[in-house]
Every structure is written in structure tokens, then in C-alpha cells.
Amino acid sequence: MSGKRISREKETIAKMIALYEKRCPQASQDEGHYQALNAYADKRLDRCIFGEEKPACKQCPVHCYQPARREEMKQVMRWAGPRMLWRHPILTVRHLIDDRRPVPELPEKYRPKK
């Protein structure tokens, strides 16, 4: 079960992916590609080690996406991010506020051994 913050992140990502898929000329034409990407992002958010205290993914010290998927998400976010302000202004502003939150310390079990 995810909390408010994770649910909002999932909604924001889903809206970004949908916008990219529908409007971007470089979007993949493969059937179900973006639904799979959205499912992957949801799964990664559900398993985030920071939980509700998670930082924005670009500031996170733990990169939980596979490298290829991470690059694809960066591309989606770079294209859809500026356009989200017009189509989903509340989600965008909340995401920008979350982006300014400080990065929490890694949980004890994920810290490197000394």
C-alpha cells in the first residue's frame, strides 16, 4: 500500500507518460510500450527504500531504474515536464515543491559498510 506522496508521484508519472505517448513525435509506436514503462515506474516507486520521504528521482542517491529505462524516463520527463504546467498545473507545482525537499539519509541497512 502506498501513501499520499507515492500515489501522487505515480499519478504525475502516468500523466507525463500519457502526454508523451500522445503528443511527442519521437514516441515509440510499439503497442503497450508506454503501459509497460508506467507499470515499471509504479513498481519502482512501490519498492523505494525511502518510502514517503523519497527525494525526487533525479536527486536520489540510489538509482533503482535499469540504465535503459532510466534514460527513457529522463527523455519522457524532459519533454513532458514543461508541458505539464499547462495541462496539470497542480500536479506540476506539487512536484516542483517536492523537488526542493532535502535528500534524506540512506536507511541504515543500505549504507556502505566501514
Coordinates of C-alpha atoms in Angstrom, one line a residue:
M1 CA 0.0 0.0 0.0
S2 CA 1.4 3.4 -0.9
G3 CA 0.9 6.7 0.9
K4 CA -0.1 10.1 -0.5
R5 CA 3.3 11.1 -1.7
I6 CA 3.9 7.8 -3.6
S7 CA 0.4 7.9 -5.1
R8 CA 0.9 11.5 -6.3
E9 CA 4.2 10.5 -7.8
K10 CA 2.5 7.6 -9.6
E11 CA -0.2 9.9 -10.9
T12 CA 2.3 12.5 -12.1
I13 CA 4.4 9.9 -13.9
A14 CA 1.3 8.4 -15.5
K15 CA 0.2 11.8 -16.8
M16 CA 3.7 12.5 -18.2
I17 CA 3.9 9.2 -20.0
A18 CA 0.4 9.6 -21.4
L19 CA 1.2 13.1 -22.6
Y20 CA 4.5 12.0 -24.2
E21 CA 2.9 9.0 -25.9
K22 CA 0.0 11.0 -27.3
R23 CA 1.8 14.2 -28.4
C24 CA 5.5 13.6 -28.9
P25 CA 6.7 12.9 -32.5
Q26 CA 9.6 10.8 -31.3
A27 CA 7.3 8.5 -29.2
S28 CA 7.6 4.8 -29.8
Q29 CA 4.8 3.2 -31.9
D30 CA 5.1 -0.2 -30.2
E31 CA 1.8 -1.3 -28.8
G32 CA 1.9 -1.4 -25.0
H33 CA 5.4 0.1 -24.7
Y34 CA 4.4 3.0 -22.5
Q35 CA 2.0 1.0 -20.4
A36 CA 4.9 -1.3 -19.6
L37 CA 7.1 1.7 -18.8
N38 CA 4.4 3.1 -16.5
A39 CA 4.0 -0.3 -14.8
Y40 CA 7.8 -0.4 -14.3
A41 CA 7.8 3.1 -12.8
D42 CA 4.9 2.1 -10.4
K43 CA 6.8 -1.0 -9.3
R44 CA 10.0 1.0 -8.6
L45 CA 8.0 3.6 -6.6
D46 CA 6.4 0.9 -4.6
R47 CA 9.8 -0.5 -3.7
C48 CA 11.5 2.8 -3.0
I49 CA 13.7 2.4 0.1
F50 CA 12.9 6.0 1.3
G51 CA 9.1 5.4 1.2
E52 CA 7.1 8.6 1.8
E53 CA 10.3 10.6 2.5
K54 CA 11.7 9.9 -1.0
P55 CA 13.5 12.6 -2.8
A56 CA 12.9 13.5 -6.4
C57 CA 14.4 10.7 -8.5
K58 CA 17.0 13.0 -10.1
Q59 CA 18.4 13.8 -6.7
C60 CA 18.2 10.3 -5.3
P61 CA 21.5 8.6 -4.2
V62 CA 20.0 5.2 -5.1
H63 CA 19.2 4.7 -8.8
C64 CA 16.7 1.9 -8.9
Y65 CA 15.8 2.0 -12.6
Q66 CA 17.7 -0.1 -15.1
P67 CA 20.0 2.2 -17.1
A68 CA 18.0 1.9 -20.4
R69 CA 14.7 2.6 -18.6
R70 CA 16.3 5.5 -16.7
E71 CA 17.4 7.2 -19.9
E72 CA 13.9 6.7 -21.4
M73 CA 12.3 8.2 -18.3
K74 CA 14.6 11.1 -18.5
Q75 CA 13.6 11.7 -22.1
V76 CA 9.9 11.5 -21.3
M77 CA 10.3 13.9 -18.3
R78 CA 12.4 16.4 -20.3
W79 CA 9.8 16.5 -23.0
A80 CA 6.6 16.3 -20.9
G81 CA 7.7 18.3 -17.9
P82 CA 7.4 21.8 -19.3
R83 CA 4.1 20.9 -21.0
M84 CA 2.6 19.5 -17.7
L85 CA 2.4 23.1 -16.3
W86 CA -0.4 23.9 -18.8
R87 CA -2.3 20.6 -18.6
H88 CA -1.8 19.6 -15.0
P89 CA -0.7 22.7 -13.1
I90 CA -1.4 21.4 -9.5
L91 CA 0.5 18.2 -10.0
T92 CA 3.4 20.1 -11.6
V93 CA 3.6 22.7 -8.8
R94 CA 3.5 19.9 -6.1
H95 CA 6.2 18.0 -8.0
L96 CA 8.4 21.1 -8.1
I97 CA 7.8 21.7 -4.4
D98 CA 8.8 18.0 -3.7
D99 CA 11.9 18.5 -5.9
R100 CA 13.1 21.1 -3.4
R101 CA 12.9 18.9 -0.4
P102 CA 16.2 17.8 1.2
V103 CA 17.5 14.4 0.4
P104 CA 17.1 12.1 3.5
E105 CA 19.9 9.9 4.7
L106 CA 20.1 6.4 3.4
P107 CA 18.4 3.9 5.7
E108 CA 20.9 2.0 7.9
K109 CA 20.7 -1.3 6.0
Y110 CA 21.6 0.4 2.7
R111 CA 24.6 2.4 4.0
P112 CA 28.1 1.2 2.9
K113 CA 30.0 -0.8 5.5
K114 CA 33.0 0.8 7.0

